PDB file of C-alpha atoms in Angstrom:
ATOM      1  CA  MET P   1     -13.220   2.017  22.347  1.00 81.00           C
ATOM      2  CA  ASN P   2      -9.789   0.394  22.655  1.00 94.00           C
ATOM      3  CA  VAL P   3      -7.490   0.397  19.634  1.00 98.00           C
ATOM      4  CA  THR P   4      -4.281  -1.475  18.841  1.00 98.00           C
ATOM      5  CA  ILE P   5      -1.964   0.152  16.304  1.00 99.00           C
ATOM      6  CA  LEU P   6       0.355  -2.182  14.400  1.00 99.00           C
ATOM      7  CA  THR P   7       3.490  -0.781  12.753  1.00 99.00           C
ATOM      8  CA  PRO P   8       5.480  -3.408  10.809  1.00 98.00           C
ATOM      9  CA  ILE P   9       9.127  -2.399  10.401  1.00 98.00           C
ATOM     10  CA  HIS P  10      11.875  -3.582   8.052  1.00 97.00           C
ATOM     11  CA  ASN P  11      14.891  -1.349   7.408  1.00 96.00           C
ATOM     12  CA  ASP P  12      12.844   1.839   7.743  1.00 97.00           C
ATOM     13  CA  GLU P  13      15.344   4.077   9.532  1.00 97.00           C
ATOM     14  CA  ARG P  14      14.786   6.856   6.971  1.00 96.00           C
ATOM     15  CA  THR P  15      11.081   7.305   7.711  1.00 97.00           C
ATOM     16  CA  LEU P  16      10.545   5.611  11.077  1.00 98.00           C
ATOM     17  CA  PRO P  17      11.220   8.546  13.460  1.00 98.00           C
ATOM     18  CA  ARG P  18       8.669  10.811  11.770  1.00 98.00           C
ATOM     19  CA  ALA P  19       6.145   8.003  11.458  1.00 98.00           C
ATOM     20  CA  LEU P  20       6.359   7.143  15.159  1.00 98.00           C
ATOM     21  CA  ALA P  21       6.162  10.796  16.198  1.00 98.00           C
ATOM     22  CA  ALA P  22       3.007  11.263  14.116  1.00 98.00           C
ATOM     23  CA  ILE P  23       1.408   8.114  15.529  1.00 98.00           C
ATOM     24  CA  ALA P  24       2.181   9.253  19.078  1.00 98.00           C
ATOM     25  CA  ALA P  25       0.441  12.567  18.314  1.00 98.00           C
ATOM     26  CA  LEU P  26      -2.832  10.958  17.190  1.00 98.00           C
ATOM     27  CA  ASP P  27      -5.908  12.477  18.826  1.00 96.00           C
ATOM     28  CA  TRP P  28      -7.632   9.618  20.680  1.00 95.00           C
ATOM     29  CA  ASP P  29      -9.510   9.534  23.985  1.00 91.00           C
ATOM     30  CA  GLY P  30      -9.773   5.759  24.358  1.00 91.00           C
ATOM     31  CA  ARG P  31      -7.118   3.265  25.402  1.00 94.00           C
ATOM     32  CA  ARG P  32      -4.357   2.926  22.840  1.00 96.00           C
ATOM     33  CA  GLU P  33      -1.844   0.115  22.400  1.00 98.00           C
ATOM     34  CA  HIS P  34       0.986   0.494  19.882  1.00 99.00           C
ATOM     35  CA  LEU P  35       2.897  -2.612  18.777  1.00 99.00           C
ATOM     36  CA  LEU P  36       6.105  -2.072  16.801  1.00 99.00           C
ATOM     37  CA  ILE P  37       6.957  -5.325  15.024  1.00 99.00           C
ATOM     38  CA  ASP P  38      10.475  -5.481  13.624  1.00 98.00           C
ATOM     39  CA  ASP P  39      10.842  -7.986  10.789  1.00 98.00           C
ATOM     40  CA  GLY P  40      14.567  -8.684  11.025  1.00 97.00           C
ATOM     41  CA  SER P  41      15.821  -5.174  10.227  1.00 97.00           C
ATOM     42  CA  THR P  42      19.562  -4.809   9.648  1.00 97.00           C
ATOM     43  CA  ASP P  43      19.731  -1.003   9.822  1.00 97.00           C
ATOM     44  CA  ASP P  44      19.152   1.326  12.785  1.00 98.00           C
ATOM     45  CA  SER P  45      15.405   0.647  12.930  1.00 98.00           C
ATOM     46  CA  PRO P  46      15.554  -1.697  15.971  1.00 98.00           C
ATOM     47  CA  ARG P  47      17.297   0.903  18.111  1.00 98.00           C
ATOM     48  CA  LEU P  48      14.909   3.653  17.032  1.00 98.00           C
ATOM     49  CA  ALA P  49      11.873   1.482  17.702  1.00 98.00           C
ATOM     50  CA  GLN P  50      13.099   0.263  21.095  1.00 98.00           C
ATOM     51  CA  GLU P  51      13.906   3.780  22.267  1.00 98.00           C
ATOM     52  CA  PHE P  52      10.449   4.954  21.208  1.00 98.00           C
ATOM     53  CA  ALA P  53       8.718   2.045  22.964  1.00 98.00           C
ATOM     54  CA  ALA P  54      10.697   2.683  26.155  1.00 97.00           C
ATOM     55  CA  ARG P  55       9.458   6.259  26.479  1.00 96.00           C
ATOM     56  CA  GLN P  56       5.960   6.013  24.967  1.00 96.00           C
ATOM     57  CA  PRO P  57       3.135   4.750  27.234  1.00 95.00           C
ATOM     58  CA  GLY P  58       1.261   1.851  25.660  1.00 96.00           C
ATOM     59  CA  ALA P  59       3.987   1.105  23.107  1.00 98.00           C
ATOM     60  CA  ARG P  60       5.713  -2.263  22.893  1.00 98.00           C
ATOM     61  CA  TYR P  61       8.568  -3.518  20.709  1.00 98.00           C
ATOM     62  CA  LEU P  62       8.452  -7.007  19.167  1.00 98.00           C
ATOM     63  CA  ARG P  63      11.147  -8.590  17.014  1.00 97.00           C
ATOM     64  CA  LYS P  64      11.149 -11.622  14.729  1.00 97.00           C
ATOM     65  CA  PRO P  65      13.386 -13.075  12.001  1.00 96.00           C
ATOM     66  CA  ALA P  66      12.821 -11.582   8.549  1.00 95.00           C
ATOM     67  CA  GLY P  67       9.806 -13.240   6.965  1.00 94.00           C
ATOM     68  CA  GLY P  68       7.810 -10.479   5.322  1.00 94.00           C
ATOM     69  CA  GLU P  69       5.218  -7.923   6.345  1.00 96.00           C
ATOM     70  CA  ALA P  70       2.422 -10.505   6.442  1.00 95.00           C
ATOM     71  CA  SER P  71       4.186 -12.529   9.139  1.00 97.00           C
ATOM     72  CA  ALA P  72       5.077  -9.366  11.075  1.00 98.00           C
ATOM     73  CA  LEU P  73       1.448  -8.251  11.093  1.00 98.00           C
ATOM     74  CA  ASN P  74       0.328 -11.723  12.147  1.00 98.00           C
ATOM     75  CA  LEU P  75       2.672 -11.568  15.137  1.00 98.00           C
ATOM     76  CA  GLY P  76       1.146  -8.215  16.024  1.00 98.00           C
ATOM     77  CA  LEU P  77      -2.376  -9.619  15.694  1.00 98.00           C
ATOM     78  CA  GLN P  78      -1.411 -12.448  18.023  1.00 97.00           C
ATOM     79  CA  GLU P  79      -0.428  -9.896  20.684  1.00 98.00           C
ATOM     80  CA  ALA P  80      -3.130  -7.283  20.025  1.00 98.00           C
ATOM     81  CA  THR P  81      -5.800  -6.606  22.662  1.00 97.00           C
ATOM     82  CA  GLY P  82      -7.807  -3.805  21.015  1.00 97.00           C
ATOM     83  CA  ASP P  83     -11.390  -3.873  19.778  1.00 96.00           C
ATOM     84  CA  TRP P  84     -10.119  -2.134  16.665  1.00 98.00           C
ATOM     85  CA  ILE P  85      -6.862  -2.822  14.813  1.00 98.00           C
ATOM     86  CA  ALA P  86      -5.135   0.035  12.991  1.00 99.00           C
ATOM     87  CA  ILE P  87      -2.257  -0.651  10.625  1.00 98.00           C
ATOM     88  CA  LEU P  88       0.038   2.316  10.084  1.00 99.00           C
ATOM     89  CA  GLU P  89       3.185   1.370   8.225  1.00 98.00           C
ATOM     90  CA  ALA P  90       6.614   2.767   9.017  1.00 98.00           C
ATOM     91  CA  ASP P  91       6.636   5.030   5.952  1.00 97.00           C
ATOM     92  CA  VAL P  92       3.430   6.959   6.708  1.00 98.00           C
ATOM     93  CA  GLU P  93       2.756   9.965   8.925  1.00 98.00           C
ATOM     94  CA  PRO P  94      -0.927  10.138   9.892  1.00 99.00           C
ATOM     95  CA  ALA P  95      -2.574  13.493  10.491  1.00 98.00           C
ATOM     96  CA  ALA P  96      -3.509  14.055  14.137  1.00 98.00           C
ATOM     97  CA  ASP P  97      -7.209  13.445  13.375  1.00 98.00           C
ATOM     98  CA  TRP P  98      -6.668  10.314  11.240  1.00 98.00           C
ATOM     99  CA  LEU P  99      -7.796   7.822  13.868  1.00 98.00           C
ATOM    100  CA  ARG P 100     -10.774   9.871  14.990  1.00 97.00           C
ATOM    101  CA  ILE P 101     -12.033  10.356  11.419  1.00 98.00           C
ATOM    102  CA  ALA P 102     -11.532   6.695  10.502  1.00 98.00           C
ATOM    103  CA  ALA P 103     -13.228   5.530  13.703  1.00 97.00           C
ATOM    104  CA  ALA P 104     -16.289   7.656  12.935  1.00 97.00           C
ATOM    105  CA  GLU P 105     -16.893   5.543   9.814  1.00 97.00           C
ATOM    106  CA  LEU P 106     -17.062   2.404  11.985  1.00 96.00           C
ATOM    107  CA  ALA P 107     -20.160   3.818  13.667  1.00 93.00           C
ATOM    108  CA  ASP P 108     -21.934   2.066  10.797  1.00 94.00           C
ATOM    109  CA  PRO P 109     -22.006  -1.609  11.890  1.00 94.00           C
ATOM    110  CA  ARG P 110     -21.988  -2.732   8.258  1.00 94.00           C
ATOM    111  CA  VAL P 111     -18.500  -1.252   7.731  1.00 97.00           C
ATOM    112  CA  ILE P 112     -15.668  -3.540   8.817  1.00 98.00           C
ATOM    113  CA  ALA P 113     -12.657  -1.475   7.706  1.00 98.00           C
ATOM    114  CA  VAL P 114     -11.768   2.112   6.828  1.00 98.00           C
ATOM    115  CA  GLY P 115      -8.830   3.480   4.864  1.00 98.00           C
ATOM    116  CA  GLY P 116      -7.664   6.993   4.103  1.00 98.00           C
ATOM    117  CA  TYR P 117      -5.923   9.194   1.579  1.00 97.00           C
ATOM    118  CA  LEU P 118      -2.206   8.877   0.765  1.00 97.00           C
ATOM    119  CA  GLU P 119      -0.689  12.343   0.449  1.00 96.00           C
ATOM    120  CA  THR P 120       2.686  12.977  -1.219  1.00 95.00           C
ATOM    121  CA  PRO P 121       5.273  14.783   0.956  1.00 95.00           C
ATOM    122  CA  PRO P 122       6.597  17.749  -1.062  1.00 93.00           C
ATOM    123  CA  ASP P 123      10.151  17.389   0.287  1.00 93.00           C
ATOM    124  CA  ASP P 124      10.654  13.749  -0.757  1.00 95.00           C
ATOM    125  CA  PRO P 125      13.134  12.801  -3.532  1.00 94.00           C
ATOM    126  CA  TRP P 126      11.718  13.259  -7.026  1.00 93.00           C
ATOM    127  CA  VAL P 127      11.170   9.546  -7.683  1.00 92.00           C
ATOM    128  CA  ALA P 128       9.236   9.183  -4.433  1.00 94.00           C
ATOM    129  CA  ARG P 129       7.142  12.242  -5.289  1.00 94.00           C
ATOM    130  CA  LEU P 130       6.335  10.871  -8.731  1.00 91.00           C
ATOM    131  CA  ALA P 131       5.294   7.530  -7.249  1.00 91.00           C
ATOM    132  CA  GLY P 132       3.115   9.384  -4.772  1.00 93.00           C
ATOM    133  CA  TYR P 133       1.464  11.460  -7.487  1.00 92.00           C
ATOM    134  CA  GLU P 134       0.703   8.305  -9.462  1.00 86.00           C
ATOM    135  CA  ALA P 135      -1.059   6.883  -6.407  1.00 89.00           C
ATOM    136  CA  GLU P 136      -2.919  10.126  -5.713  1.00 91.00           C
ATOM    137  CA  ILE P 137      -4.345  10.223  -9.231  1.00 86.00           C
ATOM    138  CA  ARG P 138      -5.969   6.822  -8.648  1.00 85.00           C
ATOM    139  CA  GLN P 139      -7.537   7.725  -5.296  1.00 91.00           C
ATOM    140  CA  PRO P 140     -11.197   8.799  -5.262  1.00 90.00           C
ATOM    141  CA  ALA P 141     -11.927  12.351  -4.167  1.00 90.00           C
ATOM    142  CA  THR P 142     -15.072  11.491  -2.187  1.00 95.00           C
ATOM    143  CA  PRO P 143     -15.968   8.980   0.572  1.00 97.00           C
ATOM    144  CA  GLN P 144     -17.227   5.692  -0.858  1.00 97.00           C
ATOM    145  CA  ASP P 145     -17.331   1.936  -0.500  1.00 96.00           C
ATOM    146  CA  VAL P 146     -14.398   0.233  -2.239  1.00 94.00           C
ATOM    147  CA  ASP P 147     -13.091  -3.266  -2.955  1.00 91.00           C
ATOM    148  CA  HIS P 148      -9.605  -2.620  -1.602  1.00 91.00           C
ATOM    149  CA  LEU P 149      -7.884  -0.662   1.175  1.00 95.00           C
ATOM    150  CA  THR P 150      -4.107  -0.395   1.349  1.00 94.00           C
ATOM    151  CA  SER P 151      -2.340  -1.662   4.464  1.00 95.00           C
ATOM    152  CA  ALA P 152      -0.359   1.588   4.569  1.00 96.00           C
ATOM    153  CA  ASN P 153      -3.196   3.147   6.576  1.00 98.00           C
ATOM    154  CA  VAL P 154      -6.271   1.180   7.539  1.00 98.00           C
ATOM    155  CA  LEU P 155      -8.497   0.627  10.567  1.00 99.00           C
ATOM    156  CA  TYR P 156     -10.183  -2.783  10.971  1.00 98.00           C
ATOM    157  CA  ARG P 157     -12.596  -4.138  13.502  1.00 98.00           C
ATOM    158  CA  ALA P 158     -10.766  -6.873  15.425  1.00 97.00           C
ATOM    159  CA  ALA P 159     -13.704  -9.103  14.521  1.00 97.00           C
ATOM    160  CA  ALA P 160     -12.485  -9.029  10.905  1.00 97.00           C
ATOM    161  CA  PHE P 161      -9.505 -11.198  11.821  1.00 98.00           C
ATOM    162  CA  ARG P 162     -11.513 -13.530  14.033  1.00 96.00           C
ATOM    163  CA  GLU P 163     -13.881 -14.161  11.153  1.00 96.00           C
ATOM    164  CA  ALA P 164     -11.626 -14.120   8.090  1.00 95.00           C
ATOM    165  CA  GLY P 165      -8.311 -15.241   9.596  1.00 96.00           C
ATOM    166  CA  ARG P 166      -4.951 -13.533   9.363  1.00 96.00           C
ATOM    167  CA  PHE P 167      -2.715 -12.396   6.530  1.00 96.00           C
ATOM    168  CA  ASP P 168      -1.416 -14.911   3.986  1.00 93.00           C
ATOM    169  CA  GLU P 169       2.301 -15.232   4.746  1.00 93.00           C
ATOM    170  CA  ARG P 170       3.057 -16.621   1.289  1.00 88.00           C
ATOM    171  CA  LEU P 171       2.575 -13.057   0.014  1.00 85.00           C
ATOM    172  CA  PHE P 172       5.461 -11.680   2.130  1.00 82.00           C
ATOM    173  CA  ASN P 173       5.352  -7.919   1.435  1.00 81.00           C
ATOM    174  CA  SER P 174       3.023  -7.619  -1.560  1.00 79.00           C
ATOM    175  CA  CYS P 175      -0.715  -8.052  -2.153  1.00 84.00           C
ATOM    176  CA  LEU P 176      -1.307  -9.299   1.411  1.00 91.00           C
ATOM    177  CA  ASP P 177      -3.844  -6.527   2.003  1.00 93.00           C
ATOM    178  CA  MET P 178      -5.609  -7.230  -1.296  1.00 90.00           C
ATOM    179  CA  GLU P 179      -6.007 -10.921  -0.504  1.00 91.00           C
ATOM    180  CA  PHE P 180      -7.300 -10.260   3.017  1.00 95.00           C
ATOM    181  CA  ASN P 181      -9.737  -7.601   1.823  1.00 94.00           C
ATOM    182  CA  GLN P 182     -11.044 -10.059  -0.745  1.00 91.00           C
ATOM    183  CA  ARG P 183     -11.943 -12.485   2.033  1.00 94.00           C
ATOM    184  CA  LEU P 184     -13.841  -9.748   3.844  1.00 96.00           C
ATOM    185  CA  ARG P 185     -15.726  -8.717   0.708  1.00 93.00           C
ATOM    186  CA  ALA P 186     -16.590 -12.358  -0.015  1.00 91.00           C
ATOM    187  CA  ARG P 187     -18.283 -12.459   3.404  1.00 94.00           C
ATOM    188  CA  GLY P 188     -20.424  -9.475   2.523  1.00 94.00           C
ATOM    189  CA  HIS P 189     -18.571  -6.834   4.547  1.00 96.00           C
ATOM    190  CA  ARG P 190     -18.171  -3.225   3.473  1.00 97.00           C
ATOM    191  CA  LEU P 191     -14.803  -1.510   3.093  1.00 98.00           C
ATOM    192  CA  ARG P 192     -15.015   2.268   3.409  1.00 98.00           C
ATOM    193  CA  TYR P 193     -12.651   4.824   1.904  1.00 98.00           C
ATOM    194  CA  GLN P 194     -12.611   8.223   3.656  1.00 98.00           C
ATOM    195  CA  PRO P 195     -10.256  10.770   2.037  1.00 98.00           C
ATOM    196  CA  ALA P 196     -10.544  13.102   5.038  1.00 98.00           C
ATOM    197  CA  ALA P 197      -8.415  10.570   6.971  1.00 98.00           C
ATOM    198  CA  ARG P 198      -5.036  11.568   5.557  1.00 98.00           C
ATOM    199  CA  VAL P 199      -1.499  10.275   5.879  1.00 98.00           C
ATOM    200  CA  ARG P 200       1.733  11.452   4.293  1.00 98.00           C
ATOM    201  CA  HIS P 201       3.205   8.450   2.495  1.00 97.00           C
ATOM    202  CA  HIS P 202       6.920   8.208   1.687  1.00 96.00           C
ATOM    203  CA  PHE P 203       7.503   5.990  -1.331  1.00 93.00           C
ATOM    204  CA  LYS P 204      10.858   4.384  -2.121  1.00 88.00           C
ATOM    205  CA  PRO P 205      13.395   7.178  -2.791  1.00 88.00           C
ATOM    206  CA  SER P 206      15.239   5.437  -5.647  1.00 89.00           C
ATOM    207  CA  LEU P 207      14.042   4.359  -9.084  1.00 89.00           C
ATOM    208  CA  TRP P 208      15.375   0.839  -8.493  1.00 90.00           C
ATOM    209  CA  GLY P 209      13.514   0.571  -5.190  1.00 88.00           C
ATOM    210  CA  PHE P 210      10.280   1.765  -6.786  1.00 87.00           C
ATOM    211  CA  LEU P 211      10.558  -0.643  -9.725  1.00 88.00           C
ATOM    212  CA  SER P 212      11.517  -3.549  -7.451  1.00 89.00           C
ATOM    213  CA  ARG P 213       8.421  -2.913  -5.368  1.00 83.00           C
ATOM    214  CA  ASN P 214       6.184  -2.981  -8.436  1.00 84.00           C
ATOM    215  CA  TYR P 215       7.921  -6.110  -9.724  1.00 86.00           C
ATOM    216  CA  ALA P 216       6.989  -7.747  -6.418  1.00 84.00           C
ATOM    217  CA  TYR P 217       3.360  -6.633  -6.762  1.00 78.00           C
ATOM    218  CA  GLY P 218       3.205  -8.321 -10.144  1.00 80.00           C
ATOM    219  CA  ARG P 219       5.018 -11.451  -8.995  1.00 82.00           C
ATOM    220  CA  TYR P 220       2.660 -12.204  -6.106  1.00 78.00           C
ATOM    221  CA  ARG P 221      -0.557 -11.213  -7.860  1.00 78.00           C
ATOM    222  CA  PRO P 222      -1.075 -14.718  -9.387  1.00 77.00           C
ATOM    223  CA  LEU P 223      -1.304 -16.151  -5.855  1.00 75.00           C
ATOM    224  CA  LEU P 224      -4.548 -14.260  -5.303  1.00 74.00           C
ATOM    225  CA  PRO P 225      -7.643 -16.452  -5.730  1.00 68.00           C
ATOM    226  CA  ARG P 226      -9.160 -14.047  -8.260  1.00 59.00           C
ATOM    227  CA  GLN P 227      -8.701 -10.580  -9.695  1.00 50.00           C
ATOM    228  CA  ILE P 228      -9.425  -7.896  -7.100  1.00 48.00           C
ATOM    229  CA  GLY P 229     -10.788  -4.486  -7.949  1.00 48.00           C
ATOM    230  CA  GLN P 230      -8.772  -1.393  -7.148  1.00 48.00           C
ATOM    231  CA  PRO P 231      -9.350   2.278  -7.913  1.00 44.00           C
ATOM    232  CA  GLY P 232      -8.547   2.891 -11.575  1.00 47.00           C
ATOM    233  CA  ASP P 233      -8.224  -0.816 -12.492  1.00 54.00           C
ATOM    234  CA  LEU P 234      -9.673  -0.367 -15.985  1.00 54.00           C
ATOM    235  CA  ALA P 235      -7.211   2.409 -16.780  1.00 56.00           C
ATOM    236  CA  ILE P 236      -4.335   0.380 -15.305  1.00 62.00           C
ATOM    237  CA  THR P 237      -5.233  -2.665 -17.427  1.00 67.00           C
ATOM    238  CA  LEU P 238      -5.287  -0.508 -20.544  1.00 67.00           C
ATOM    239  CA  GLN P 239      -1.979   1.090 -19.550  1.00 67.00           C
ATOM    240  CA  LEU P 240      -0.375  -2.328 -19.072  1.00 71.00           C
ATOM    241  CA  ALA P 241      -1.533  -3.475 -22.494  1.00 75.00           C
ATOM    242  CA  LEU P 242      -0.318  -0.265 -24.119  1.00 71.00           C
ATOM    243  CA  SER P 243       3.008  -0.491 -22.288  1.00 74.00           C
ATOM    244  CA  LEU P 244       3.546  -3.992 -23.625  1.00 74.00           C
ATOM    245  CA  LEU P 245       2.630  -2.907 -27.151  1.00 73.00           C
ATOM    246  CA  LEU P 246       4.825   0.184 -26.889  1.00 71.00           C
ATOM    247  CA  ALA P 247       7.811  -1.830 -25.680  1.00 76.00           C
ATOM    248  CA  GLY P 248       7.309  -4.276 -28.536  1.00 73.00           C
ATOM    249  CA  SER P 249       6.974  -1.483 -31.093  1.00 72.00           C
ATOM    250  CA  LEU P 250      10.258   0.041 -29.917  1.00 72.00           C
ATOM    251  CA  LEU P 251      11.974  -3.262 -30.674  1.00 72.00           C
ATOM    252  CA  LEU P 252      10.405  -3.254 -34.144  1.00 66.00           C
ATOM    253  CA  ALA P 253      10.784   0.480 -34.808  1.00 64.00           C
ATOM    254  CA  CYS P 254      12.840  -0.100 -37.959  1.00 71.00           C
ATOM    255  CA  ARG P 255       9.937  -2.029 -39.534  1.00 71.00           C
ATOM    256  CA  LEU P 256       7.059  -0.051 -37.980  1.00 71.00           C
ATOM    257  CA  PRO P 257       8.435   3.481 -37.555  1.00 76.00           C
ATOM    258  CA  GLY P 258       5.020   5.040 -37.003  1.00 73.00           C
ATOM    259  CA  ALA P 259       3.919   2.689 -34.226  1.00 75.00           C
ATOM    260  CA  PRO P 260       6.062   3.922 -31.285  1.00 74.00           C
ATOM    261  CA  PRO P 261       5.026   7.610 -31.489  1.00 79.00           C
ATOM    262  CA  LEU P 262       1.366   6.680 -32.000  1.00 80.00           C
ATOM    263  CA  LEU P 263       1.270   4.300 -29.047  1.00 78.00           C
ATOM    264  CA  ALA P 264       3.252   6.747 -26.900  1.00 77.00           C
ATOM    265  CA  ALA P 265       0.750   9.502 -27.694  1.00 81.00           C
ATOM    266  CA  ILE P 266      -2.172   7.268 -26.713  1.00 76.00           C
ATOM    267  CA  PHE P 267      -0.393   6.173 -23.530  1.00 75.00           C
ATOM    268  CA  ILE P 268       0.344   9.758 -22.486  1.00 78.00           C
ATOM    269  CA  GLY P 269      -3.141  10.898 -23.461  1.00 79.00           C
ATOM    270  CA  LEU P 270      -4.725   8.427 -21.062  1.00 76.00           C
ATOM    271  CA  GLN P 271      -2.847  10.028 -18.176  1.00 77.00           C
ATOM    272  CA  ILE P 272      -3.348  13.686 -19.052  1.00 80.00           C
ATOM    273  CA  PRO P 273      -6.766  14.063 -17.319  1.00 80.00           C
ATOM    274  CA  GLY P 274      -5.452  12.741 -14.007  1.00 80.00           C
ATOM    275  CA  MET P 275      -2.294  14.824 -14.247  1.00 81.00           C
ATOM    276  CA  LEU P 276      -4.292  17.994 -14.920  1.00 82.00           C
ATOM    277  CA  ARG P 277      -6.607  17.232 -12.006  1.00 80.00           C
ATOM    278  CA  LEU P 278      -3.659  16.790  -9.653  1.00 81.00           C
ATOM    279  CA  HIS P 279      -1.877  19.832 -11.089  1.00 76.00           C
ATOM    280  CA  ARG P 280      -4.634  22.051  -9.686  1.00 77.00           C
ATOM    281  CA  HIS P 281      -3.126  21.699  -6.217  1.00 78.00           C
ATOM    282  CA  VAL P 282       0.385  20.368  -6.951  1.00 82.00           C
ATOM    283  CA  ALA P 283       2.818  22.829  -8.521  1.00 81.00           C
ATOM    284  CA  ASP P 284       5.678  20.379  -9.026  1.00 88.00           C
ATOM    285  CA  PRO P 285       7.417  20.230 -12.431  1.00 88.00           C
ATOM    286  CA  VAL P 286       8.367  16.558 -11.976  1.00 89.00           C
ATOM    287  CA  LEU P 287       4.659  15.739 -12.312  1.00 88.00           C
ATOM    288  CA  TRP P 288       5.113  15.902 -16.084  1.00 87.00           C
ATOM    289  CA  LEU P 289       7.564  12.986 -15.946  1.00 88.00           C
ATOM    290  CA  LEU P 290       4.751  10.771 -14.695  1.00 87.00           C
ATOM    291  CA  PRO P 291       4.075   9.031 -18.051  1.00 86.00           C
ATOM    292  CA  LEU P 292       7.707   7.865 -18.227  1.00 86.00           C
ATOM    293  CA  LEU P 293       7.669   6.556 -14.654  1.00 86.00           C
ATOM    294  CA  THR P 294       4.328   4.847 -15.237  1.00 83.00           C
ATOM    295  CA  PHE P 295       5.691   3.153 -18.369  1.00 83.00           C
ATOM    296  CA  LEU P 296       8.699   1.793 -16.458  1.00 86.00           C
ATOM    297  CA  ARG P 297       6.452   0.810 -13.539  1.00 85.00           C
ATOM    298  CA  ASN P 298       4.179  -1.124 -15.878  1.00 85.00           C
ATOM    299  CA  LEU P 299       7.087  -2.996 -17.453  1.00 84.00           C
ATOM    300  CA  ALA P 300       8.387  -3.957 -14.004  1.00 86.00           C
ATOM    301  CA  GLY P 301       4.922  -5.140 -12.986  1.00 83.00           C
ATOM    302  CA  LEU P 302       4.488  -7.136 -16.195  1.00 84.00           C
ATOM    303  CA  ALA P 303       7.882  -8.802 -15.678  1.00 86.00           C
ATOM    304  CA  GLY P 304       6.870  -9.744 -12.145  1.00 84.00           C
ATOM    305  CA  LEU P 305       3.504 -11.013 -13.359  1.00 80.00           C
ATOM    306  CA  ALA P 306       5.187 -13.269 -15.926  1.00 85.00           C
ATOM    307  CA  VAL P 307       7.550 -14.688 -13.292  1.00 88.00           C
ATOM    308  CA  GLY P 308       4.666 -15.136 -10.862  1.00 83.00           C
ATOM    309  CA  TRP P 309       2.609 -17.151 -13.325  1.00 83.00           C
ATOM    310  CA  LEU P 310       5.609 -19.318 -14.202  1.00 88.00           C
ATOM    311  CA  GLU P 311       6.216 -19.993 -10.508  1.00 83.00           C
ATOM    312  CA  LYS P 312       2.561 -20.819  -9.958  1.00 80.00           C
ATOM    313  CA  ILE P 313       2.575 -23.299 -12.841  1.00 84.00           C
ATOM    314  CA  LEU P 314       5.948 -24.898 -12.104  1.00 82.00           C
ATOM    315  CA  ARG P 315       5.822 -24.774  -8.286  1.00 78.00           C
ATOM    316  CA  PRO P 316       2.208 -24.872  -7.077  1.00 71.00           C
ATOM    317  CA  GLN P 317       1.775 -23.313  -3.627  1.00 66.00           C
ATOM    318  CA  PRO P 318       0.007 -25.098  -0.740  1.00 62.00           C
ATOM    319  CA  ASP P 319      -3.271 -23.680   0.517  1.00 58.00           C
ATOM    320  CA  ARG P 320      -3.084 -20.678   2.810  1.00 55.00           C
ATOM    321  CA  GLU P 321      -2.412 -21.730   6.406  1.00 50.00           C
ATOM    322  CA  ASN P 322      -3.157 -18.505   8.299  1.00 50.00           C
ATOM    323  CA  ARG P 323      -6.858 -19.044   8.855  1.00 47.00           C
TER     324      ARG P 323
END
């Protein structure tokens, strides 16, 4: 089977060399095409990508003005020739057997896409490690059908895009995978999660970068036609509500002195089971800062959500054009 790998790139010089090296080392017997789509990078990413494409058989470099990951992926889809389309972002390093394991799940004709497990690199900055641990806690431990697969590492049948269209470019860099997966699920297709297909995922190395990313997730969420299920959604909803209450109680601490510690204890208690589960194989002391990072992440997401709803009400968006 022929596969096209799409790697969208935007100012990824920190992680790009290792990502491209890992993709080149994938174990695959069929024909492989690798499209590197640069979305108007202003750092050293274009040079790194062009040099890789020049020496790697089957690799090709494409460049476009900055317009978001959705538009970069759509350019790649326009050029892709494979029967299967893999998306491996510029901040992930797939294991050598990632493609082979993911492809095995597509032996079931009812499955239209497969995604794998995001593993936290132990040598990343502490903020990036914390963000990775938070994601790992929410990932299932066993193979199963899911409602959502992240675009960080996913393998689609090319037929998925012929049937459901391309990515919604209004979503730029956030929620584009969620919206597309929703269209597939609405058509009755199965999305398969296989944790044996593993990638090392480098999150943003700074607290500001991490919070900005989560603000963007919240801001673009109102553009989705309906709420989309993700692993751990019930816990996340409860965390968001508690975060809002906790932030409010801190502002009113002089009148309600008992509320902040009570709400903080409940908030931390909700995360203890996941932290203990992860602690069995992660001996990293920064793991215990996870409740604080999650609280800040939730506030950033709530701020983005509020802005997103205001924008949707005040400036209604036209219907999606990338069908």
